[in-house]
Short mmCIF file of C-alpha atoms and ligand atoms in Angstrom, two decimals:
data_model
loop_
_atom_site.label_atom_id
_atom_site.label_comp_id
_atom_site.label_asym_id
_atom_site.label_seq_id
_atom_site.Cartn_x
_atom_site.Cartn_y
_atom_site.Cartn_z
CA UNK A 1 13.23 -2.77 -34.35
CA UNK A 2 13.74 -5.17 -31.08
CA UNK A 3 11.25 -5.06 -28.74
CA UNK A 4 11.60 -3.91 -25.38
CA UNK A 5 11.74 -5.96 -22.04
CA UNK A 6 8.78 -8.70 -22.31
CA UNK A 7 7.90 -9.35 -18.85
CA UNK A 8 7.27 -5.51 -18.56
CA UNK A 9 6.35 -4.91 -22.50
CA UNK A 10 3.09 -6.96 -21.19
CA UNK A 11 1.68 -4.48 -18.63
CA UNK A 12 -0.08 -1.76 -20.01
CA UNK A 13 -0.30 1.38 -18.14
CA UNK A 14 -1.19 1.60 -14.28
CA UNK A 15 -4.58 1.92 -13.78
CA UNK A 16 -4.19 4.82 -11.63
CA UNK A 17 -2.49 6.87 -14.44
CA UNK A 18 -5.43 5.38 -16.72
CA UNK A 19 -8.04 6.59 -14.41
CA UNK A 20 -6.81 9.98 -13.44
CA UNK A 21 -6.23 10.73 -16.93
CA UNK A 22 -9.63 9.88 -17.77
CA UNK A 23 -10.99 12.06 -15.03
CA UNK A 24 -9.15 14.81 -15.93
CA UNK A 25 -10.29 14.57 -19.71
CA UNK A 26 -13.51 14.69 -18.06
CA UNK A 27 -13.90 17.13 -15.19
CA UNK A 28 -14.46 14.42 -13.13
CA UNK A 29 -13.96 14.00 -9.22
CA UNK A 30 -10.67 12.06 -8.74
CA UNK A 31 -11.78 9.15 -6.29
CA UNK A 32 -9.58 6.75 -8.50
CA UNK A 33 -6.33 7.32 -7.91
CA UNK A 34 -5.28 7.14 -4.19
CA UNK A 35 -3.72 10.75 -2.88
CA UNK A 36 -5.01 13.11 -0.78
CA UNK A 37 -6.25 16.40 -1.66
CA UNK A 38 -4.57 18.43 0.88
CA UNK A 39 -1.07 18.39 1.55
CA UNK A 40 0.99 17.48 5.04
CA UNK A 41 1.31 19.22 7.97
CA UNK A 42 2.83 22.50 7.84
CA UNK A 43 5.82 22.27 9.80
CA UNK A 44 6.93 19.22 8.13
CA UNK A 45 6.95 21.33 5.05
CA UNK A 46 9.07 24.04 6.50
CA UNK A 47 11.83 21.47 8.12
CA UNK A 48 12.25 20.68 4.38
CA UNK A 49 12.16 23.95 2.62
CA UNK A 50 14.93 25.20 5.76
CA UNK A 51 16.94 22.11 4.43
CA UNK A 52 16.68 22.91 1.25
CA UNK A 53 18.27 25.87 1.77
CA UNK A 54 20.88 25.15 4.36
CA UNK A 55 22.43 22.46 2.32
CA UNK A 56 24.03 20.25 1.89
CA UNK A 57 21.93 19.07 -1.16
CA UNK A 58 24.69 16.54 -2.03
CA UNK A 59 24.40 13.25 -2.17
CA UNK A 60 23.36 11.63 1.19
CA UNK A 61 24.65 8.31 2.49
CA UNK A 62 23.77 5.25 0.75
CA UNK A 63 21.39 4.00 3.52
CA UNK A 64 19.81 7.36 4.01
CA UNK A 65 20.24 10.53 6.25
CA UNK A 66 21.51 8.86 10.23
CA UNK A 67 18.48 11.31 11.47
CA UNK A 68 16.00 9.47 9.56
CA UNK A 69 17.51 5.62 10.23
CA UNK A 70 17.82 6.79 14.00
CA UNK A 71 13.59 8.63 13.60
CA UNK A 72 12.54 4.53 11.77
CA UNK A 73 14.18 2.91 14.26
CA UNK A 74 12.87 5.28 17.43
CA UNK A 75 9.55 4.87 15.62
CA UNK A 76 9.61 1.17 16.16
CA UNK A 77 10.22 1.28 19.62
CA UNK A 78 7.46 3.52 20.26
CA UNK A 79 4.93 2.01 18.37
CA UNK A 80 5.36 -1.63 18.35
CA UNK A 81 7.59 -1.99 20.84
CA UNK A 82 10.66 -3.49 18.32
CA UNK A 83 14.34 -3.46 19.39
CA UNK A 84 16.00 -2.10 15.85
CA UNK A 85 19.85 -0.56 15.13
CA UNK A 86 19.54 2.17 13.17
CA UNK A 87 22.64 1.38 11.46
CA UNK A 88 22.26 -2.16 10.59
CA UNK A 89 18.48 -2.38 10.27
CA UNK A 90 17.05 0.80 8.67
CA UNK A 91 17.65 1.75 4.89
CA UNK A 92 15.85 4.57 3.51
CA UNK A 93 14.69 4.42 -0.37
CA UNK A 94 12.91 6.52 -3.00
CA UNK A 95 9.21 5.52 -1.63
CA UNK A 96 7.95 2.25 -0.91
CA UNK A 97 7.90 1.21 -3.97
CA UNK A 98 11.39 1.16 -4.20
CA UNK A 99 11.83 -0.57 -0.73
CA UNK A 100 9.39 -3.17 -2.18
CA UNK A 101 11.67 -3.41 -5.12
CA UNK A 102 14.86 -3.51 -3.59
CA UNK A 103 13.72 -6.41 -1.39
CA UNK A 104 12.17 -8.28 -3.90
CA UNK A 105 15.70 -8.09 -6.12
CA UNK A 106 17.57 -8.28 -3.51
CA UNK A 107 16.04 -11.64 -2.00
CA UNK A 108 15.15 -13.61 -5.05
CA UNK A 109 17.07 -15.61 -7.60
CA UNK A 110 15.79 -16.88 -10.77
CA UNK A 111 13.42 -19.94 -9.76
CA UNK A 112 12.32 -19.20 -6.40
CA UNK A 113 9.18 -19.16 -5.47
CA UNK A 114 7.24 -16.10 -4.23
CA UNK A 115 3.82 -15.95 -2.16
CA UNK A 116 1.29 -13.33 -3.38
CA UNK A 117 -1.95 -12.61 -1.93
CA UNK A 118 -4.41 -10.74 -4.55
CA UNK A 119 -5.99 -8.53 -4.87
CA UNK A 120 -1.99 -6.90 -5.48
CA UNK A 121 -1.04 -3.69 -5.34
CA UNK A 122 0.62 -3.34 -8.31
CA UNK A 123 4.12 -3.15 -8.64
CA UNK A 124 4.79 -6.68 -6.68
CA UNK A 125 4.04 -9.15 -9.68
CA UNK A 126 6.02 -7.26 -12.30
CA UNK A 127 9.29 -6.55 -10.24
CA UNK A 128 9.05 -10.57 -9.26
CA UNK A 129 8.74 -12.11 -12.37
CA UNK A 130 11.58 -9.34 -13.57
CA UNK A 131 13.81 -10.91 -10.88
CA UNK A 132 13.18 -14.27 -12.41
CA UNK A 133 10.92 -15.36 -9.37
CA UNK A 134 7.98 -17.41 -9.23
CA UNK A 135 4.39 -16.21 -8.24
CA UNK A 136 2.01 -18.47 -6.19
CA UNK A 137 -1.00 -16.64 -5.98
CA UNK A 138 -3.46 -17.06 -3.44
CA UNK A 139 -6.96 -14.99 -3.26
CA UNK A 140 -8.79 -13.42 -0.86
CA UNK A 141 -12.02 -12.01 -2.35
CA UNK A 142 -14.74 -9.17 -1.49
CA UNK A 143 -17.04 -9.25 0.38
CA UNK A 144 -15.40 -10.94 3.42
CA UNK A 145 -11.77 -11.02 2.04
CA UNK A 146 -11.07 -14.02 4.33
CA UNK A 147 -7.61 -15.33 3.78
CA UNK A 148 -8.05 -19.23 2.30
CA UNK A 149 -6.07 -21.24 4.97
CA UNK A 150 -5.38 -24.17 3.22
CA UNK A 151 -4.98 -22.68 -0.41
CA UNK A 152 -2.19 -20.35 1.41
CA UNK A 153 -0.58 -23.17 3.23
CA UNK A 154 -0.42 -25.25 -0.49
CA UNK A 155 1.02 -22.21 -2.09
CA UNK A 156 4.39 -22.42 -0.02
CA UNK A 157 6.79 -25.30 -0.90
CA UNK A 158 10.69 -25.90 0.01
CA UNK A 159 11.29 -23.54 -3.08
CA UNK A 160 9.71 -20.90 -1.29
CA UNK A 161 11.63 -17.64 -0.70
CA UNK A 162 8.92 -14.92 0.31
CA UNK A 163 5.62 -14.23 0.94
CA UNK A 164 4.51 -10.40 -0.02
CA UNK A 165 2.41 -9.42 2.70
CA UNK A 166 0.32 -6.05 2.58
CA UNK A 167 -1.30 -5.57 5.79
CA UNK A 168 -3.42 -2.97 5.96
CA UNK A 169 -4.22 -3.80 2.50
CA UNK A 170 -4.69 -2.13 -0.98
CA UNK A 171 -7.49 -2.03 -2.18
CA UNK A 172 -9.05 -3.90 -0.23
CA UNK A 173 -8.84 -2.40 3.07
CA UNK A 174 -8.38 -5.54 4.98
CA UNK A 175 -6.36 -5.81 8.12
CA UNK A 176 -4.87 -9.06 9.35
CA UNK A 177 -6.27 -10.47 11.78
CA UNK A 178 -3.70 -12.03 14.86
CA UNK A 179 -4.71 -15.13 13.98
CA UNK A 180 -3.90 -14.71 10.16
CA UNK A 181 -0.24 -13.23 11.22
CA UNK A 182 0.00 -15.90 13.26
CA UNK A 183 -0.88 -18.27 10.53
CA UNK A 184 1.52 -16.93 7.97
CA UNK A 185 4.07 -16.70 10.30
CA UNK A 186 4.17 -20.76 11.14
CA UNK A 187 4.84 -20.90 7.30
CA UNK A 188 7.15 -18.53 6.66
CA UNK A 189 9.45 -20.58 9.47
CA UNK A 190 8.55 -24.31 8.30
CA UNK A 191 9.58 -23.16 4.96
CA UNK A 192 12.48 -20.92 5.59
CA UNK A 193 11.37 -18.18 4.21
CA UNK A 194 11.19 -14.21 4.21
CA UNK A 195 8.08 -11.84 4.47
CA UNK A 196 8.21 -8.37 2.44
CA UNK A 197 5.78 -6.51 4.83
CA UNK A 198 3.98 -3.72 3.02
CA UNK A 199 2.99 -1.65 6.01
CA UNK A 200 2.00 1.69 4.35
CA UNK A 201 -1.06 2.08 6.01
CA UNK A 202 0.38 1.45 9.25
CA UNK A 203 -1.15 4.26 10.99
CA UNK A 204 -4.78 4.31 9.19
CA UNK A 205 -6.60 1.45 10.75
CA UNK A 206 -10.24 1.88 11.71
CA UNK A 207 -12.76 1.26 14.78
CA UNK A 208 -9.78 0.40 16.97
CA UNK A 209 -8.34 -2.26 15.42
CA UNK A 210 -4.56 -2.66 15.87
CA UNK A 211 -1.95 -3.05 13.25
CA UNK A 212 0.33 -5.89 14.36
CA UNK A 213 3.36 -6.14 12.04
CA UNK A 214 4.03 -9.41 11.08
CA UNK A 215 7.84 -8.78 12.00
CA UNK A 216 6.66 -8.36 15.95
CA UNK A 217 5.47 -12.21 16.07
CA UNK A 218 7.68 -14.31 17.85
CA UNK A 219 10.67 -15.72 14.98
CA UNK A 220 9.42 -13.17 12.52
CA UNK A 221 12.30 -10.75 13.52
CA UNK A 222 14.77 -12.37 11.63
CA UNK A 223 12.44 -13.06 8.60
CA UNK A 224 11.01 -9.76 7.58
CA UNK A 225 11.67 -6.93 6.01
CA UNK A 226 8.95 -3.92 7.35
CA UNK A 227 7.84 -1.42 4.50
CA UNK A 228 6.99 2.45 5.00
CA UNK A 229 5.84 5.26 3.56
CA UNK A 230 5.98 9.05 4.53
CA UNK A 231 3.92 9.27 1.18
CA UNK A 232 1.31 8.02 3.67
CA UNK A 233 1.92 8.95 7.01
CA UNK A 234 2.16 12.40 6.06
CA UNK A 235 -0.30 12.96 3.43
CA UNK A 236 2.67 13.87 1.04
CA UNK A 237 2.49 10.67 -2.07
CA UNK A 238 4.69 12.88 -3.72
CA UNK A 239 7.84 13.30 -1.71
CA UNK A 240 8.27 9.50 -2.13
CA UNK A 241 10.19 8.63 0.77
CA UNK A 242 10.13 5.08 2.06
CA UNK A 243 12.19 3.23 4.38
CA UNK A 244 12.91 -0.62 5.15
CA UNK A 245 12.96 -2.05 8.76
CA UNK A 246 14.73 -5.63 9.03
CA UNK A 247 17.51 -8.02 10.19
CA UNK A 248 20.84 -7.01 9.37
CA UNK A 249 21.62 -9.57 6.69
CA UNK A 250 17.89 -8.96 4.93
CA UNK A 251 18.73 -5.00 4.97
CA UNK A 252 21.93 -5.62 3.59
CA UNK A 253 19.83 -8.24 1.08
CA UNK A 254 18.35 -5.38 -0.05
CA UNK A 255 21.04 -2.26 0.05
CA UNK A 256 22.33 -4.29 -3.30
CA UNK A 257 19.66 -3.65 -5.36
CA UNK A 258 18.91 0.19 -4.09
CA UNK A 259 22.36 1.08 -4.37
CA UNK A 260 22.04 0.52 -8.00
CA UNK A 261 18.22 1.73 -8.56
CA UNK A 262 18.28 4.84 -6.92
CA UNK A 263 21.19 4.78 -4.40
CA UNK A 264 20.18 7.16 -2.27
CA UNK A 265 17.14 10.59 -2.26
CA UNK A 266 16.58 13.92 -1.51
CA UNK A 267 18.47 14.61 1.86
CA UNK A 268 15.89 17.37 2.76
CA UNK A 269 12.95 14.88 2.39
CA UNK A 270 14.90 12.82 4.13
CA UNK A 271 15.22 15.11 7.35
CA UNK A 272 11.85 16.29 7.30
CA UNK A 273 10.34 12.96 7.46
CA UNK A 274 12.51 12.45 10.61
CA UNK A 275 11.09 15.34 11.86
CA UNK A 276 7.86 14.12 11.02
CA UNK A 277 8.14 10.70 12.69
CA UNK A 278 9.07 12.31 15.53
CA UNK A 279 5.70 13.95 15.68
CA UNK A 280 3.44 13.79 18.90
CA UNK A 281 1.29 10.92 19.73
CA UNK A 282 -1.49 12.64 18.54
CA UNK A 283 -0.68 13.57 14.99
CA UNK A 284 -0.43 9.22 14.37
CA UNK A 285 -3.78 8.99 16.14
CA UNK A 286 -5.63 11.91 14.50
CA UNK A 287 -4.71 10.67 11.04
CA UNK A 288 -6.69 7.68 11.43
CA UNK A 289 -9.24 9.20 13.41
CA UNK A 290 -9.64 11.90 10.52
CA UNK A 291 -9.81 9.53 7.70
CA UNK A 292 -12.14 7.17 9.36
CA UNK A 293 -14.85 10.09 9.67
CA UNK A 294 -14.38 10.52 5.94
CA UNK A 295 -14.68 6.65 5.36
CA UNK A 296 -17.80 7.05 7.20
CA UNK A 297 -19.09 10.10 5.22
CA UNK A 298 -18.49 8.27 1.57
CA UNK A 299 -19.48 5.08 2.52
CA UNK A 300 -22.83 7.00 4.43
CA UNK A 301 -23.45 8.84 0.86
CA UNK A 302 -22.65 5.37 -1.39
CA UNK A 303 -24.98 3.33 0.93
CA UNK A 304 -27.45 5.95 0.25
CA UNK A 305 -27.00 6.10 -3.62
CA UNK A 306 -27.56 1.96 -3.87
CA UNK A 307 -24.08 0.49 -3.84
CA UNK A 308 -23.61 -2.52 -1.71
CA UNK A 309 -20.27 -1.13 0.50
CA UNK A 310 -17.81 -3.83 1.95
CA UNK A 311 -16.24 -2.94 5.17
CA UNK A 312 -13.15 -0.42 5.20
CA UNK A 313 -10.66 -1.45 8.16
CA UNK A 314 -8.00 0.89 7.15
CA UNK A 315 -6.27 2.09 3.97
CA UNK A 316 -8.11 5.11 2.20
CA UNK A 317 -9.60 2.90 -0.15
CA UNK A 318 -13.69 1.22 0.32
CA UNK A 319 -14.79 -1.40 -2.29
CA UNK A 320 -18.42 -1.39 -3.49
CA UNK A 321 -20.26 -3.89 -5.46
CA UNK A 322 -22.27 -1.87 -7.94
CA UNK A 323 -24.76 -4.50 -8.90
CA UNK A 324 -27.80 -2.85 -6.92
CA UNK A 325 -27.49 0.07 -9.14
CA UNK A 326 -28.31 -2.10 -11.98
CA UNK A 327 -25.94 -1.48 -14.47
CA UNK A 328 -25.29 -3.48 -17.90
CA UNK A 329 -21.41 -3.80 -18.02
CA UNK A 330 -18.52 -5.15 -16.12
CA UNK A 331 -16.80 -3.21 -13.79
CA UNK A 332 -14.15 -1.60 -16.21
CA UNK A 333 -17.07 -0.50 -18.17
CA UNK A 334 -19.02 0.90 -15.08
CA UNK A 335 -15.80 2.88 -14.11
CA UNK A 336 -16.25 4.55 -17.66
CA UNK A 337 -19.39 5.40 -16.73
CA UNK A 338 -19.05 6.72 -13.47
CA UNK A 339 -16.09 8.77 -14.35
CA UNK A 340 -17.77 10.22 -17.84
CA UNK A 341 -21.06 10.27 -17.41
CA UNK A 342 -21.34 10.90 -13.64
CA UNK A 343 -18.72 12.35 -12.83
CA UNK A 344 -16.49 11.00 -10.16
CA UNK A 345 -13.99 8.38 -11.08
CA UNK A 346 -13.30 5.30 -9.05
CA UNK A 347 -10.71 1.85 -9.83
CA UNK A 348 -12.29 -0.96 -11.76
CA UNK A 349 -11.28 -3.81 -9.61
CA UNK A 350 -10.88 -6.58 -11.63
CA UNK A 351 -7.37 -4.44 -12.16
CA UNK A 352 -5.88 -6.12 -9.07
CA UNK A 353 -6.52 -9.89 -9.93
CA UNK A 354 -4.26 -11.81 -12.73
CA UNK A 355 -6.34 -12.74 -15.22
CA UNK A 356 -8.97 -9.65 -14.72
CA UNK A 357 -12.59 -10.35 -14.12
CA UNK A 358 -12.04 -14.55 -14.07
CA UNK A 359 -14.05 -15.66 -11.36
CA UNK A 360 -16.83 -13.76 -11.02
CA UNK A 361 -14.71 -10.06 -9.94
CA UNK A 362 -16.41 -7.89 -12.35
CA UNK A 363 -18.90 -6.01 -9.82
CA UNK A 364 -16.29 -4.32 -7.60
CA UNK A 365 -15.06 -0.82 -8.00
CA UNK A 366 -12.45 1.00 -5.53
CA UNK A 367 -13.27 4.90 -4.07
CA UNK A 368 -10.65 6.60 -2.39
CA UNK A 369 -11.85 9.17 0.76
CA UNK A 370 -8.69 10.63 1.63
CA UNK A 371 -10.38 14.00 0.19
CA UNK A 372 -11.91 17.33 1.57
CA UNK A 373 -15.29 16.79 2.95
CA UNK A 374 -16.94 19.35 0.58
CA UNK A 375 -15.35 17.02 -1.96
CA UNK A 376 -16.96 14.11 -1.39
CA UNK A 377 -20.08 15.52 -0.34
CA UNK A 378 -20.10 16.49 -3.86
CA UNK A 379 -18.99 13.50 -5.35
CA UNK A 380 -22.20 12.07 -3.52
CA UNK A 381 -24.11 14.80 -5.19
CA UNK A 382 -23.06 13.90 -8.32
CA UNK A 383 -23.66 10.39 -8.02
CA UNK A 384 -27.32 10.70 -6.52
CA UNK A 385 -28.07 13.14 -9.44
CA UNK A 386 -26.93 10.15 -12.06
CA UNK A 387 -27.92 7.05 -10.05
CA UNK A 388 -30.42 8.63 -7.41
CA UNK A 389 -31.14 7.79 -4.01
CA UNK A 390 -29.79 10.66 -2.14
N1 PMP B 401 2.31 -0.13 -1.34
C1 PMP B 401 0.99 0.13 -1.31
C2 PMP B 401 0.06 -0.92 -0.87
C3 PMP B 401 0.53 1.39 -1.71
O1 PMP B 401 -0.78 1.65 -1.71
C4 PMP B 401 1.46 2.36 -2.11
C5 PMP B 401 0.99 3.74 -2.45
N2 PMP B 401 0.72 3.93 -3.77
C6 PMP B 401 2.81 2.03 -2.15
C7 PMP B 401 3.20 0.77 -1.76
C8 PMP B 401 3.85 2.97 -2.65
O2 PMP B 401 4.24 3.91 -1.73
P1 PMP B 401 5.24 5.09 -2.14
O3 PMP B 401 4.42 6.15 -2.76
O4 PMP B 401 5.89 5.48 -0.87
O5 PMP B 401 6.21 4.51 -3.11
N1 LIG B 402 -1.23 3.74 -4.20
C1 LIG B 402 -2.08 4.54 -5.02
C2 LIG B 402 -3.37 3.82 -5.25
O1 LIG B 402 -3.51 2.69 -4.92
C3 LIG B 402 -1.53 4.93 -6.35
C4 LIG B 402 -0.09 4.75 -6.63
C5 LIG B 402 0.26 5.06 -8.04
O2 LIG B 402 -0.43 5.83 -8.72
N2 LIG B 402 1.30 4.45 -8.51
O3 LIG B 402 -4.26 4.40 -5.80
#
């Protein structure tokens, strides 16, 4: 028989599936994967189940639903103050992952050169080398993630076409700094390149820190492409609906590739999200607000238990170093043992590096908090009754 693909045939399954698998085998507490436990807000749920069944559940336009490019591009404006047509600079897609997809196949020809900053989430390196592009990866690493200046600035070339940039980022809950954008946007223009902005987590960043997208700093407008999720801003990973804010030509870059991965998705997703981004002030702000009182219970209970906890600035994701604890076994290991033998499963984190636990990343596991309280209260339980300390 012929093989498969090679590029993909070499990547095993995701390490979320791995994990939640294993904690389900298990009876474990899910703090692996990241979803929340709970779903959306209600009336986001009942704009979609009325469009359900009004109709039309045909096939929407190409670019998405005009009430959800007109709710991205109103969203812009009110949040980071960005000037966007709905028509020419908004596509909607089948999750971020797809917009992440579409940009990186619509963007890169076999041979260029693409900027990566690990630890990745994972779907960038895969879809890049399947386009035929070129990774330069550059590190930052726990417990201060700071962002190597020179290493970055010696990973672009004239061959470069994009840097991936996932700010806030997973897993490792970093925000960029001003100074960092700043940084990374002098590149991008000296080289001529693009940024894919992975934006996500837009609207869960911590302790008042701001989320600047790269594509507000001055000359960046032309050069990114902006990446959301209503998987994220509305608690609903399932309904996988993302959309893609950018320059006309860069949106069109990308309307290629997702006219022949997906093409379009569900219209009534579609206009509940635009519903949803339409949302008062106060739904953005309690989200974050909500979630950082649950990063503050875990990492309260982990601190407790022994783990050395690294700073969460936004994401739903902390990273501990589990070396306190005392353990015999690399991280992949330790995630075996936490999730069978005490019962709450986390990410090994040697998962998001190339090349595993080379240099020294074999200490680090990932919890996610987006979870009922009473859950991780007992996931805290569970680990003080194996580890002790609480
Ligand atoms: N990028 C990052 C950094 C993520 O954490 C996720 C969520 N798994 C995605 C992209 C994918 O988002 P979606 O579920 O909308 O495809
Ligand atoms: N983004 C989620 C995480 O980091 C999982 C996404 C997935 O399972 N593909 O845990």
């Amino acid at each position: 028989m012929k093989p498969g693909n090679t590029i993909l045939g070499e990547y095993g399954t995701t390490v979320f599936t791995v994990m939640s698998a294993l904690a389900v085998e298990h009876q474990a507490i899910n703090l692996g994967q990241g979803f929340p436990d709970s779903d959306g807000p209600a009336d986001i749920l009942a704009v979609a189940a009325q469009a359900t069944n009004d109709g039309p559940n045909q096939y929407p336009p190409l670019m998405g639903v005009p009430e959800l490019r007109q709710a991205v591009a109103t969203h812009n404006k009110r949040f980071y103050d960005m000037d966007v047509d709905w028509q020419s600079q908004v596509m909607v897609t089948s999750g971020a992952t797809e917009s992440i997809a579409a940009a990186i196949l619509g963007l890169i020809n076999p041979g260029d050169e693409a900027v990566l900053i690990e630890p990745l989430y994972d779907s960038y390196l895969p879809i890049l080398r399947q386009a035929g592009g070129v990774p330069k990866l550059v590190r930052v690493e726990p417990p201060n993630w700071e962002l190597p200046l020179d290493e970055l600035a010696a990973a672009f070339s004239k061959k470069t076409k994009l840097i991936m940039l996932n700010s806030p980022m997973n897993p490792s809950a970093k925000v960029f700094s001003e100074e960092e954008l700043t940084f990374i946007a002098r590149l991008v223009e000296k080289y001529d390149a693009y940024a894919v902005c992975d934006e996500v987590y837009e609207h869960i960043v911590y302790d008042v820190r701001p989320h600047i997208p790269l594509m507000t700093l001055p000359g960046m407008a032309e050069r990114c492409i902006r990446i959301g999720s209503a998987g994220k801003t509305f608690s609903m990973t399932g309904w996988k609906v993302g959309y893609s804010t950018g320059a006309p030509d860069l949106i069109a870059a990308a309307a290629k590739a997702h006219q022949f991965l997906t093409f379009t998705t569900p219209p009534n997703l579609q206009k509940a999200v635009a519903y949803g981004l339409g949302k008062d002030d106060d739904y953005f702000l309690s989200l974050g607000v909500d979630l950082q009182a649950k990063r503050d219970r875990l990492v309260a209970g982990l601190d407790k238990v022994g783990f050395d906890v690294i700073d969460s600035q936004g994401t739903y994701f902390v990273t501990v170093d589990f070396r306190p604890l005392g353990f015999n076994g690399d991280d992949v290991k330790f995630s075996k043992h936490l999730t069978v033998d005490a019962g709450v499963a986390a990410v090994p984190f040697s998962a998001f590096y190339q090349g595993g636990a080379a240099n020294g990343i074999d200490h680090f596991v990932r919890f996610c908090y987006c979870k009922q309280d009473s859950l991780l209260d007992a996931a805290i339980d569970k680990l003080g009754s194996h580890f002790g300390g609480v």
